[in-house]
Tab-separated table of C-alpha atoms in Angstrom:
chain	number	residue	atom	x	y	z
A	109	UNK	CA	-67.449	6.536	-9.719
A	110	UNK	CA	-67.955	3.492	-8.009
A	111	UNK	CA	-67.388	2.937	-4.339
A	112	UNK	CA	-64.277	1.409	-3.782
A	113	UNK	CA	-63.988	-2.240	-2.518
A	114	UNK	CA	-63.289	-2.630	1.050
A	115	UNK	CA	-59.700	-5.243	0.183
A	116	UNK	CA	-58.736	-2.538	-1.307
A	117	UNK	CA	-59.217	0.318	0.979
A	118	UNK	CA	-57.366	-2.510	3.625
A	119	UNK	CA	-54.879	-3.118	1.061
A	120	UNK	CA	-53.686	0.481	0.687
A	121	UNK	CA	-53.918	1.351	4.667
A	122	UNK	CA	-51.286	-1.561	5.207
A	123	UNK	CA	-49.412	-1.174	2.367
A	124	UNK	CA	-48.347	3.191	3.409
A	125	UNK	CA	-48.306	2.026	6.876
A	126	UNK	CA	-45.618	0.279	6.186
A	127	UNK	CA	-43.761	1.573	3.594
A	128	UNK	CA	-44.239	4.484	6.300
A	129	UNK	CA	-42.565	3.305	9.067
A	130	UNK	CA	-39.433	2.160	6.164
A	131	UNK	CA	-40.477	-1.762	5.869
A	132	UNK	CA	-42.443	-3.400	3.207
A	133	UNK	CA	-43.881	-6.745	3.024
A	134	UNK	CA	-41.929	-10.063	1.568
A	135	UNK	CA	-42.226	-9.867	-2.200
A	136	UNK	CA	-44.375	-6.983	-2.755
A	137	UNK	CA	-43.375	-3.670	-3.762
A	138	UNK	CA	-42.642	-1.131	-1.839
A	139	UNK	CA	-45.390	1.538	-2.722
A	140	UNK	CA	-49.081	0.150	-5.139
A	141	UNK	CA	-51.592	2.140	-5.318
A	142	UNK	CA	-55.165	1.110	-7.273
A	143	UNK	CA	-57.678	2.954	-7.936
A	144	UNK	CA	-61.380	1.648	-10.026
A	145	UNK	CA	-61.879	3.695	-12.598
A	146	UNK	CA	-65.399	4.718	-14.248
A	147	UNK	CA	-64.925	1.698	-16.745
A	148	UNK	CA	-65.245	-0.669	-13.258
A	149	UNK	CA	-61.894	-2.006	-14.776
A	150	UNK	CA	-59.137	-1.747	-12.237
A	151	UNK	CA	-55.797	0.702	-13.020
A	152	UNK	CA	-52.198	0.118	-11.608
A	153	UNK	CA	-50.174	2.907	-10.124
A	154	UNK	CA	-46.806	1.991	-9.315
A	155	UNK	CA	-44.253	4.058	-7.359
A	156	UNK	CA	-41.189	3.536	-9.099
A	157	UNK	CA	-37.490	5.260	-9.633
A	158	UNK	CA	-37.944	7.200	-13.221
A	159	UNK	CA	-34.692	5.137	-15.044
A	160	UNK	CA	-35.273	3.071	-17.684
A	161	UNK	CA	-34.156	0.447	-16.204
A	162	UNK	CA	-32.030	-0.351	-12.902
A	163	UNK	CA	-30.015	-3.578	-12.167
A	164	UNK	CA	-31.593	-5.123	-8.633
A	165	UNK	CA	-30.576	-8.441	-7.099
A	166	UNK	CA	-34.295	-8.813	-6.940
A	167	UNK	CA	-38.082	-8.805	-8.574
A	168	UNK	CA	-41.245	-6.406	-7.594
A	169	UNK	CA	-44.211	-8.086	-7.776
A	170	UNK	CA	-47.933	-6.518	-8.106
A	171	UNK	CA	-51.117	-7.912	-6.380
A	172	UNK	CA	-53.478	-10.097	-8.702
A	173	UNK	CA	-56.590	-8.651	-8.499
A	174	UNK	CA	-54.677	-4.851	-8.828
A	175	UNK	CA	-52.511	-6.354	-11.848
A	176	UNK	CA	-53.470	-4.629	-15.165
A	177	UNK	CA	-54.602	-6.139	-18.133
A	178	UNK	CA	-52.749	-4.181	-20.759
A	179	UNK	CA	-48.143	-5.257	-19.900
A	180	UNK	CA	-47.312	-2.547	-21.598
A	181	UNK	CA	-48.463	-0.052	-19.351
A	182	UNK	CA	-47.306	3.062	-18.273
A	183	UNK	CA	-45.743	3.400	-15.409
A	184	UNK	CA	-46.266	6.444	-13.311
A	185	UNK	CA	-44.500	7.584	-9.935
A	186	UNK	CA	-46.802	9.108	-7.211
A	187	UNK	CA	-45.970	12.989	-7.638
A	188	UNK	CA	-46.228	12.946	-11.058
A	189	UNK	CA	-49.759	11.520	-11.644
A	190	UNK	CA	-51.045	13.955	-8.649
A	191	UNK	CA	-49.966	16.284	-11.381
A	192	UNK	CA	-51.179	14.682	-14.114
A	193	UNK	CA	-47.149	13.951	-15.237
A	194	UNK	CA	-46.984	10.731	-17.422
A	195	UNK	CA	-43.606	8.871	-17.240
A	196	UNK	CA	-41.490	6.051	-19.797
A	197	UNK	CA	-41.643	2.552	-18.777
A	198	UNK	CA	-39.739	1.417	-16.153
A	199	UNK	CA	-40.054	-1.755	-15.028
A	200	UNK	CA	-36.945	-3.633	-12.607
A	201	UNK	CA	-35.123	-7.145	-13.934
A	202	UNK	CA	-33.338	-9.173	-12.407
A	203	UNK	CA	-29.830	-9.661	-14.265
A	204	UNK	CA	-28.264	-12.921	-13.650
A	205	UNK	CA	-25.791	-12.185	-15.331
A	206	UNK	CA	-24.258	-10.177	-12.726
A	207	UNK	CA	-22.514	-11.180	-9.307
A	208	UNK	CA	-23.703	-9.525	-5.799
A	209	UNK	CA	-19.798	-8.807	-5.235
A	210	UNK	CA	-19.604	-6.950	-8.662
A	211	UNK	CA	-22.851	-5.206	-8.275
A	212	UNK	CA	-20.802	-1.587	-8.740
A	213	UNK	CA	-18.634	-2.011	-11.160
A	214	UNK	CA	-19.895	-0.446	-13.700
A	215	UNK	CA	-19.651	3.197	-11.585
A	216	UNK	CA	-16.199	2.116	-11.236
A	217	UNK	CA	-15.640	1.577	-14.793
A	218	UNK	CA	-17.347	4.918	-15.693
A	219	UNK	CA	-14.171	6.903	-13.460
A	220	UNK	CA	-12.272	8.621	-16.040
A	221	UNK	CA	-8.614	7.479	-14.360
A	222	UNK	CA	-8.218	4.088	-16.534
A	223	UNK	CA	-6.394	5.834	-18.942
A	224	UNK	CA	-4.369	7.937	-15.851
A	225	UNK	CA	-3.275	4.614	-14.930
A	226	UNK	CA	-1.867	3.327	-18.063
A	227	UNK	CA	0.472	5.917	-18.417
A	228	UNK	CA	1.301	6.591	-14.696
A	229	UNK	CA	2.835	2.367	-15.873
A	230	UNK	CA	4.377	2.999	-18.702
A	231	UNK	CA	6.293	5.699	-17.188
A	232	UNK	CA	7.348	3.996	-14.128
A	233	UNK	CA	8.526	0.790	-16.822
A	234	UNK	CA	10.917	2.881	-18.348
A	235	UNK	CA	12.325	3.993	-15.703
A	236	UNK	CA	12.604	0.234	-14.544
A	237	UNK	CA	13.746	-0.983	-18.181
A	238	UNK	CA	16.504	1.728	-18.276
A	239	UNK	CA	17.691	0.991	-14.801
A	240	UNK	CA	17.773	-2.670	-15.764
A	241	UNK	CA	19.856	-2.314	-18.953
A	242	UNK	CA	22.660	0.310	-16.607
A	243	UNK	CA	22.575	-2.671	-13.933
A	244	UNK	CA	22.732	-5.503	-16.840
A	245	UNK	CA	25.734	-3.683	-18.697
A	246	UNK	CA	27.603	-3.270	-15.175
A	247	UNK	CA	26.953	-6.902	-14.756
A	248	UNK	CA	27.592	-8.814	-17.865
A	249	UNK	CA	30.212	-6.492	-19.166
A	250	UNK	CA	32.281	-4.262	-16.866
A	251	UNK	CA	32.065	-6.487	-13.483
A	252	UNK	CA	32.994	-9.312	-15.262
A	253	UNK	CA	36.191	-7.848	-17.093
A	254	UNK	CA	36.994	-6.849	-13.914
A	255	UNK	CA	36.904	-10.107	-12.449
A	256	UNK	CA	38.890	-11.334	-15.458
A	257	UNK	CA	41.606	-8.906	-14.860
A	258	UNK	CA	41.986	-8.963	-10.708
A	259	UNK	CA	42.155	-12.645	-11.179
A	260	UNK	CA	44.643	-12.910	-13.702
A	261	UNK	CA	46.742	-10.582	-11.183
A	262	UNK	CA	49.764	-11.142	-9.884
A	263	UNK	CA	49.615	-9.276	-5.868
A	264	UNK	CA	52.287	-6.417	-6.850
A	265	UNK	CA	50.084	-5.693	-10.251
A	266	UNK	CA	47.562	-5.231	-7.886
A	267	UNK	CA	48.491	-3.215	-5.043
A	268	UNK	CA	49.384	-0.841	-7.924
A	269	UNK	CA	45.701	-1.023	-9.326
A	270	UNK	CA	42.321	1.144	-7.872
A	271	UNK	CA	38.718	0.256	-7.928
A	272	UNK	CA	36.399	-2.661	-5.855
A	273	UNK	CA	38.881	-4.625	-5.259
A	274	UNK	CA	41.102	-3.055	-3.368
A	275	UNK	CA	38.404	-2.565	-0.479
A	276	UNK	CA	37.990	-6.438	-0.398
A	277	UNK	CA	39.624	-6.682	3.159
A	278	UNK	CA	37.161	-4.083	4.501
A	279	UNK	CA	34.182	-4.175	2.889
A	280	UNK	CA	32.208	-6.395	5.709
A	281	UNK	CA	33.537	-4.418	8.954
A	282	UNK	CA	30.337	-3.979	10.360
A	283	UNK	CA	28.809	-0.787	10.548
A	284	UNK	CA	28.310	2.078	12.890
A	285	UNK	CA	25.190	1.516	15.101
A	286	UNK	CA	24.510	-1.822	14.231
A	287	UNK	CA	21.674	-2.848	16.278
A	288	UNK	CA	19.600	-0.060	14.843
A	289	UNK	CA	19.837	-0.819	11.461
A	290	UNK	CA	19.278	-4.054	11.914
A	291	UNK	CA	15.784	-3.502	13.889
A	292	UNK	CA	15.328	-1.175	11.030
A	293	UNK	CA	15.588	-4.030	8.158
A	294	UNK	CA	13.446	-6.524	10.293
A	295	UNK	CA	10.253	-4.699	11.209
A	296	UNK	CA	11.276	-3.449	7.023
A	297	UNK	CA	11.013	-7.292	6.169
A	298	UNK	CA	8.006	-7.253	8.426
A	299	UNK	CA	6.274	-4.322	6.820
A	300	UNK	CA	7.076	-5.914	2.839
A	301	UNK	CA	5.646	-8.747	3.654
A	302	UNK	CA	2.503	-7.127	5.231
A	303	UNK	CA	2.094	-4.913	2.163
A	304	UNK	CA	2.426	-7.861	-0.901
A	305	UNK	CA	0.056	-10.380	1.294
A	306	UNK	CA	-2.492	-7.858	1.860
A	307	UNK	CA	-2.204	-6.114	-1.673
A	308	UNK	CA	-2.360	-9.689	-4.038
A	309	UNK	CA	-5.072	-10.279	-1.648
A	310	UNK	CA	-6.791	-7.082	-2.442
A	311	UNK	CA	-6.159	-8.192	-6.678
A	312	UNK	CA	-7.685	-11.613	-6.066
A	313	UNK	CA	-10.772	-9.226	-4.532
A	314	UNK	CA	-10.985	-10.146	-1.550
A	315	UNK	CA	-10.726	-6.851	-0.375
A	316	UNK	CA	-13.998	-5.051	-1.254
A	317	UNK	CA	-13.171	-1.244	-1.976
A	318	UNK	CA	-16.672	-0.591	-1.107
A	319	UNK	CA	-16.071	-1.700	2.970
A	320	UNK	CA	-12.960	0.479	3.114
A	321	UNK	CA	-11.889	-0.790	6.350
A	322	UNK	CA	-11.120	-4.338	5.359
A	323	UNK	CA	-7.536	-3.127	3.867
A	324	UNK	CA	-6.737	-1.457	7.085
A	325	UNK	CA	-8.174	-4.424	9.408
A	326	UNK	CA	-6.713	-7.497	6.146
A	327	UNK	CA	-2.889	-4.943	6.716
A	328	UNK	CA	-3.022	-4.903	11.363
A	329	UNK	CA	-3.872	-8.970	11.073
A	330	UNK	CA	-0.895	-9.665	9.037
A	331	UNK	CA	1.861	-7.287	10.809
A	332	UNK	CA	0.268	-9.066	14.249
A	333	UNK	CA	0.890	-12.456	12.690
A	334	UNK	CA	4.527	-11.866	10.547
A	335	UNK	CA	6.238	-10.655	14.537
A	336	UNK	CA	8.452	-13.511	13.918
A	337	UNK	CA	9.545	-12.495	10.462
A	338	UNK	CA	11.074	-9.076	12.154
A	339	UNK	CA	12.345	-10.921	15.028
A	340	UNK	CA	14.128	-13.299	13.035
A	341	UNK	CA	15.742	-10.343	10.582
A	342	UNK	CA	17.336	-8.512	13.740
A	343	UNK	CA	18.861	-11.070	15.491
A	344	UNK	CA	20.412	-12.766	12.245
A	345	UNK	CA	21.579	-9.920	10.954
A	346	UNK	CA	22.397	-8.125	14.626
A	347	UNK	CA	24.494	-11.673	14.977
A	348	UNK	CA	26.055	-10.799	11.560
A	349	UNK	CA	27.434	-7.136	12.850
A	350	UNK	CA	29.374	-9.277	15.793
A	351	UNK	CA	26.447	-8.098	18.441
A	352	UNK	CA	26.052	-9.274	21.840
A	353	UNK	CA	23.188	-7.202	23.295
A	354	UNK	CA	20.688	-9.843	22.121
A	355	UNK	CA	18.261	-8.904	25.209
A	356	UNK	CA	18.357	-4.615	23.350
A	357	UNK	CA	17.773	-5.996	20.326
A	358	UNK	CA	14.902	-7.688	20.951
A	359	UNK	CA	12.807	-5.819	22.555
A	360	UNK	CA	13.558	-2.890	20.777
A	361	UNK	CA	12.592	-4.676	17.294
A	362	UNK	CA	9.743	-5.675	18.804
A	363	UNK	CA	8.742	-1.801	20.413
A	364	UNK	CA	10.984	0.909	18.243
A	365	UNK	CA	8.986	1.636	15.550
A	366	UNK	CA	5.776	-0.231	16.240
A	367	UNK	CA	5.787	2.400	19.556
A	368	UNK	CA	6.723	5.598	17.355
A	369	UNK	CA	3.117	4.717	15.312
A	370	UNK	CA	1.043	3.735	18.026
A	371	UNK	CA	1.824	6.954	20.395
A	372	UNK	CA	1.596	9.399	17.016
A	373	UNK	CA	-1.928	7.520	16.318
A	374	UNK	CA	-2.889	7.565	19.884
A	375	UNK	CA	-1.728	11.304	20.076
A	376	UNK	CA	-3.611	12.128	17.220
A	377	UNK	CA	-7.052	10.352	18.080
A	378	UNK	CA	-6.391	12.248	21.323
A	379	UNK	CA	-6.905	15.552	18.934
A	380	UNK	CA	-10.005	14.163	17.439
A	381	UNK	CA	-11.667	13.127	21.371
A	382	UNK	CA	-11.198	16.675	22.135
A	383	UNK	CA	-12.406	18.277	18.820
A	384	UNK	CA	-15.601	16.162	19.875
A	385	UNK	CA	-15.483	13.909	16.181
A	386	UNK	CA	-16.861	11.043	15.140
A	387	UNK	CA	-13.545	9.853	13.768
A	388	UNK	CA	-12.576	9.070	16.920
A	389	UNK	CA	-11.047	5.404	17.375
A	390	UNK	CA	-12.785	3.966	20.361
A	391	UNK	CA	-11.389	3.453	23.434
A	392	UNK	CA	-11.769	-0.493	22.872
A	393	UNK	CA	-10.613	-0.482	19.964
A	394	UNK	CA	-7.274	1.115	20.818
A	395	UNK	CA	-7.323	-1.740	24.122
A	396	UNK	CA	-7.468	-4.374	21.663
A	397	UNK	CA	-4.655	-3.143	18.975
A	398	UNK	CA	-2.376	-2.982	21.940
A	399	UNK	CA	-3.825	-6.265	23.106
A	400	UNK	CA	-3.252	-7.472	19.642
A	401	UNK	CA	0.044	-5.996	19.579
A	402	UNK	CA	1.753	-7.307	23.704
A	403	UNK	CA	-0.777	-10.288	22.991
A	404	UNK	CA	0.311	-11.544	20.476
A	405	UNK	CA	3.008	-9.883	18.182
A	406	UNK	CA	5.662	-9.314	20.477
A	407	UNK	CA	6.000	-12.724	21.634
A	408	UNK	CA	6.550	-13.901	18.278
A	409	UNK	CA	8.899	-11.270	17.778
A	410	UNK	CA	10.411	-12.823	20.908
A	411	UNK	CA	10.416	-16.831	18.711
A	412	UNK	CA	11.599	-15.364	16.151
A	413	UNK	CA	14.388	-13.757	17.870
A	414	UNK	CA	14.922	-17.167	19.068
A	415	UNK	CA	15.964	-19.020	16.121
A	416	UNK	CA	17.495	-16.065	14.190
A	417	UNK	CA	20.164	-15.852	17.598
A	418	UNK	CA	20.045	-19.554	17.604
A	419	UNK	CA	21.305	-19.469	13.739
A	420	UNK	CA	24.823	-18.872	13.116
A	421	UNK	CA	26.005	-15.007	11.637
A	422	UNK	CA	25.813	-14.360	7.897
A	423	UNK	CA	30.147	-15.749	6.871
A	424	UNK	CA	30.921	-13.348	4.462
A	425	UNK	CA	33.282	-14.246	1.259
A	426	UNK	CA	36.324	-12.909	2.412
A	427	UNK	CA	38.227	-11.982	5.706
A	428	UNK	CA	37.981	-8.834	7.177
A	429	UNK	CA	41.177	-6.771	7.530
A	430	UNK	CA	41.763	-5.948	11.273
A	431	UNK	CA	43.130	-2.214	10.003
A	432	UNK	CA	40.891	-0.169	8.038
A	433	UNK	CA	41.824	0.784	4.626
A	434	UNK	CA	41.990	5.149	4.670
A	435	UNK	CA	39.463	5.967	1.838
A	436	UNK	CA	40.728	8.156	-0.633
A	437	UNK	CA	39.374	11.792	-1.407
A	438	UNK	CA	35.864	11.625	-3.024
A	439	UNK	CA	34.427	13.712	-5.646
A	440	UNK	CA	31.109	15.519	-5.669
A	441	UNK	CA	28.920	12.373	-6.704
A	442	UNK	CA	30.575	9.931	-4.840
A	443	UNK	CA	30.186	11.989	-1.762
A	444	UNK	CA	27.610	10.164	0.391
A	445	UNK	CA	24.876	12.665	1.200
A	446	UNK	CA	24.555	13.790	-2.833
A	447	UNK	CA	24.373	9.667	-3.353
A	448	UNK	CA	21.397	9.642	-1.004
A	449	UNK	CA	19.732	12.442	-2.825
A	450	UNK	CA	19.789	11.604	-6.292
A	451	UNK	CA	18.857	7.752	-5.116
A	452	UNK	CA	15.013	8.530	-4.091
A	453	UNK	CA	14.767	10.497	-6.917
A	454	UNK	CA	14.148	7.302	-9.564
A	455	UNK	CA	12.110	5.607	-7.320
A	456	UNK	CA	10.196	8.609	-6.203
A	457	UNK	CA	9.009	9.095	-10.001
A	458	UNK	CA	7.307	5.736	-10.376
A	459	UNK	CA	5.155	5.688	-7.361
A	460	UNK	CA	3.858	9.882	-7.766
A	461	UNK	CA	0.861	9.735	-9.804
A	462	UNK	CA	-0.653	6.592	-7.650
A	463	UNK	CA	0.024	8.638	-4.833
A	464	UNK	CA	-1.812	11.432	-5.837
A	465	UNK	CA	-5.151	8.999	-5.777
A	466	UNK	CA	-4.076	7.209	-2.842
A	467	UNK	CA	-4.531	10.310	-0.880
A	468	UNK	CA	-7.351	11.550	-2.730
A	469	UNK	CA	-8.756	8.408	-1.293
A	470	UNK	CA	-7.656	9.488	2.905
A	471	UNK	CA	-8.292	12.795	2.426
A	472	UNK	CA	-11.105	13.721	-0.294
A	473	UNK	CA	-13.213	10.774	0.436
A	474	UNK	CA	-12.618	9.326	-2.813
A	475	UNK	CA	-12.445	6.034	-3.587
A	476	UNK	CA	-9.624	4.042	-4.287
A	477	UNK	CA	-10.926	0.729	-6.353
A	478	UNK	CA	-7.933	-0.605	-8.734
A	479	UNK	CA	-6.045	-2.627	-6.680
A	480	UNK	CA	-4.713	-4.157	-9.827
A	481	UNK	CA	-2.396	-1.038	-10.706
A	482	UNK	CA	-1.087	-0.433	-7.285
A	483	UNK	CA	0.105	-4.134	-6.773
A	484	UNK	CA	1.701	-3.801	-10.315
A	485	UNK	CA	2.907	-0.136	-8.946
A	486	UNK	CA	4.635	-1.612	-5.877
A	487	UNK	CA	6.277	-4.501	-8.197
A	488	UNK	CA	8.044	-1.846	-9.500
A	489	UNK	CA	8.739	0.308	-6.739
A	490	UNK	CA	10.631	-2.938	-5.306
A	491	UNK	CA	12.120	-3.615	-8.662
A	492	UNK	CA	13.372	0.193	-9.036
A	493	UNK	CA	14.573	0.959	-5.331
A	494	UNK	CA	16.615	-2.155	-5.637
A	495	UNK	CA	18.275	-1.915	-9.174
A	496	UNK	CA	19.389	1.878	-8.259
A	497	UNK	CA	20.923	1.442	-5.423
A	498	UNK	CA	22.910	-1.009	-6.229
A	499	UNK	CA	24.349	0.803	-9.294
A	500	UNK	CA	25.131	3.382	-6.624
A	501	UNK	CA	27.109	0.932	-4.594
A	502	UNK	CA	28.956	-0.489	-7.385
A	503	UNK	CA	29.837	3.502	-7.737
A	504	UNK	CA	30.904	3.829	-4.601
A	505	UNK	CA	32.740	1.001	-4.290
A	506	UNK	CA	34.604	1.646	-7.612
A	507	UNK	CA	36.209	5.113	-5.747
A	508	UNK	CA	37.192	3.021	-3.174
A	509	UNK	CA	33.955	3.834	-0.433
A	510	UNK	CA	33.533	0.919	0.862
A	511	UNK	CA	30.523	2.348	4.252
A	512	UNK	CA	28.216	0.994	1.779
A	513	UNK	CA	26.099	-0.949	5.082
A	514	UNK	CA	23.689	2.124	5.970
A	515	UNK	CA	24.462	4.499	2.904
A	516	UNK	CA	22.201	1.348	0.660
A	517	UNK	CA	19.005	1.338	3.674
A	518	UNK	CA	19.254	5.365	3.373
A	519	UNK	CA	19.809	5.622	-0.898
A	520	UNK	CA	16.576	4.053	-1.161
A	521	UNK	CA	15.089	5.140	2.016
A	522	UNK	CA	15.475	8.660	0.777
A	523	UNK	CA	12.005	7.757	-1.247
A	524	UNK	CA	10.189	8.953	1.719
A	525	UNK	CA	11.869	12.320	2.400
A	526	UNK	CA	10.433	12.718	-1.530
A	527	UNK	CA	6.867	11.642	-0.567
A	528	UNK	CA	7.218	14.014	2.457
A	529	UNK	CA	7.376	17.235	0.111
A	530	UNK	CA	4.620	15.804	-2.389
A	531	UNK	CA	2.916	15.583	1.049
A	532	UNK	CA	3.238	18.793	1.830
A	533	UNK	CA	2.669	20.088	-1.993
A	534	UNK	CA	-0.556	18.052	-1.659
A	535	UNK	CA	-1.543	20.119	1.456
A	536	UNK	CA	-1.122	23.164	0.403
A	537	UNK	CA	-2.210	23.154	-3.500
A	538	UNK	CA	-5.774	20.503	-3.561
A	539	UNK	CA	-6.935	20.715	0.006
A	540	UNK	CA	-8.810	23.310	1.555
A	541	UNK	CA	-7.967	22.430	5.790
A	542	UNK	CA	-9.350	25.216	7.876
A	543	UNK	CA	-7.729	25.139	11.580
A	544	UNK	CA	-4.959	23.968	13.430
A	545	UNK	CA	-6.004	20.745	14.886
A	546	UNK	CA	-6.923	19.146	11.342
A	547	UNK	CA	-3.690	20.782	9.913
A	548	UNK	CA	-2.169	18.542	13.063
A	549	UNK	CA	-3.799	15.706	12.139
A	550	UNK	CA	-2.655	15.754	8.478
A	551	UNK	CA	0.968	16.103	9.098
A	552	UNK	CA	0.740	13.574	12.652
A	553	UNK	CA	-1.482	10.618	10.011
A	554	UNK	CA	1.575	12.077	6.628
A	555	UNK	CA	4.039	11.792	9.359
A	556	UNK	CA	2.797	7.573	10.457
A	557	UNK	CA	2.744	7.007	6.498
A	558	UNK	CA	6.134	8.128	5.736
A	559	UNK	CA	7.907	6.391	8.514
A	560	UNK	CA	6.527	2.780	7.181
A	561	UNK	CA	7.797	3.679	3.733
A	562	UNK	CA	10.710	4.680	4.756
A	563	UNK	CA	11.395	1.443	6.693
A	564	UNK	CA	10.149	-0.576	3.817
A	565	UNK	CA	12.020	1.125	0.697
A	566	UNK	CA	15.726	0.507	2.844
A	567	UNK	CA	14.994	-2.494	3.535
A	568	UNK	CA	14.150	-3.438	-0.179
A	569	UNK	CA	17.621	-1.624	-1.063
A	570	UNK	CA	19.324	-2.703	1.837
A	571	UNK	CA	19.212	-6.346	0.980
A	572	UNK	CA	19.898	-6.262	-2.559
A	573	UNK	CA	23.076	-3.922	-1.817
A	574	UNK	CA	23.317	-7.261	0.292
A	575	UNK	CA	22.989	-9.683	-2.451
A	576	UNK	CA	25.629	-7.626	-4.631
A	577	UNK	CA	27.844	-7.293	-2.578
A	578	UNK	CA	28.532	-10.495	-1.457
A	579	UNK	CA	28.001	-11.907	-5.408
A	580	UNK	CA	30.604	-10.154	-6.623
A	581	UNK	CA	33.338	-10.754	-4.106
A	582	UNK	CA	32.844	-14.322	-3.708
A	583	UNK	CA	33.535	-15.103	-7.592
A	584	UNK	CA	37.293	-12.785	-6.688
A	585	UNK	CA	40.372	-14.796	-6.040
A	586	UNK	CA	41.748	-13.199	-3.101
A	587	UNK	CA	45.031	-14.167	-1.378
């Protein structure tokens, strides 16, 4: 064998040193091994992956004086060269058809969850169609006939009639604990807008599933910036309920629900600090979150409340009697508790399959990328909460029970209780968590999710019922 060329020895040494230090020469292969055979020509042994083809955003080059004359040469791995094993040719090729943002799509497409997602969507659509049919039947047939009959009746005949018209003088009577209800509704409006914008941006591809912190960061920033909507809705509804303690209302809107979430999150993070976990949020990040809350969200809430109190309260379409009407004896299904329990079943049936994948993403370290399915399920959930609450509200009004304010909020909000029950089932059946600290962390973070979901779903049910009740009594002729 002829002696090796000195330039070749220098180049080989430089390449090996650079690869051991973790960096490569620009435009060169990470490791290129060249050796001179007995005939005097140069044969190149390249350290490449043993796959047939790999898609990378760049292409490896080789030195000109180490270039093989045979283009169809076999590539060899260094370890396989030492053991005398040959491998198949696997050159790196540049694919200009694949965008950099879509480089992981071939992994995501290979995940076997698409059929289950479509089954979930079809299941949810069947529930929505069923509820839509029921609501349409009530609105187009029953209500239309009731309104026509009530408007043609004399006052004496109307007194003998039973139904939802008889409670027109009490249906807009302000609810008990109207301040707390208005606070929940203001926060629910803020959460709804935040969730809608976040999922919409994720569907458009602005929030990559590879960056798991992008979704939460976007949600927190939007929540901070949407403090105005919470203050406005809470103040306007509180004024509609006849409330006068506007300072207390503004302060509770700005601090009650966010304060509960932050205290829970801080306690969970304190446990992570004690355990020495790397998942603990740094103290500086907590200070930054508090600065966003007190420096941006709270002032925006005050601004929204100022404009809300400047506006007049929402005027009901009918007058409220001074003396409350006595509610007749109710059957089992028209009592408040059974109706609230039944009202959360259908909305939960629309989301429980998506909930499984979301919990897997949070606790089982699986990537969640199906934001299109999640956005569609979010829309179906809003529709289902609205229609189920309107349906039960109509049945209660027909039974002459006019306490619909809190019931409309709790009927759809009870979906969060089913969510908590499912989270408990998931903890015992799917996870293998050992230790008191890990168990407290799981249920602590689950309670945050349940509280936010309760406020969100309850707000959707309330505003749908509020529109429904105003609509049916505005077309009713009352002497």
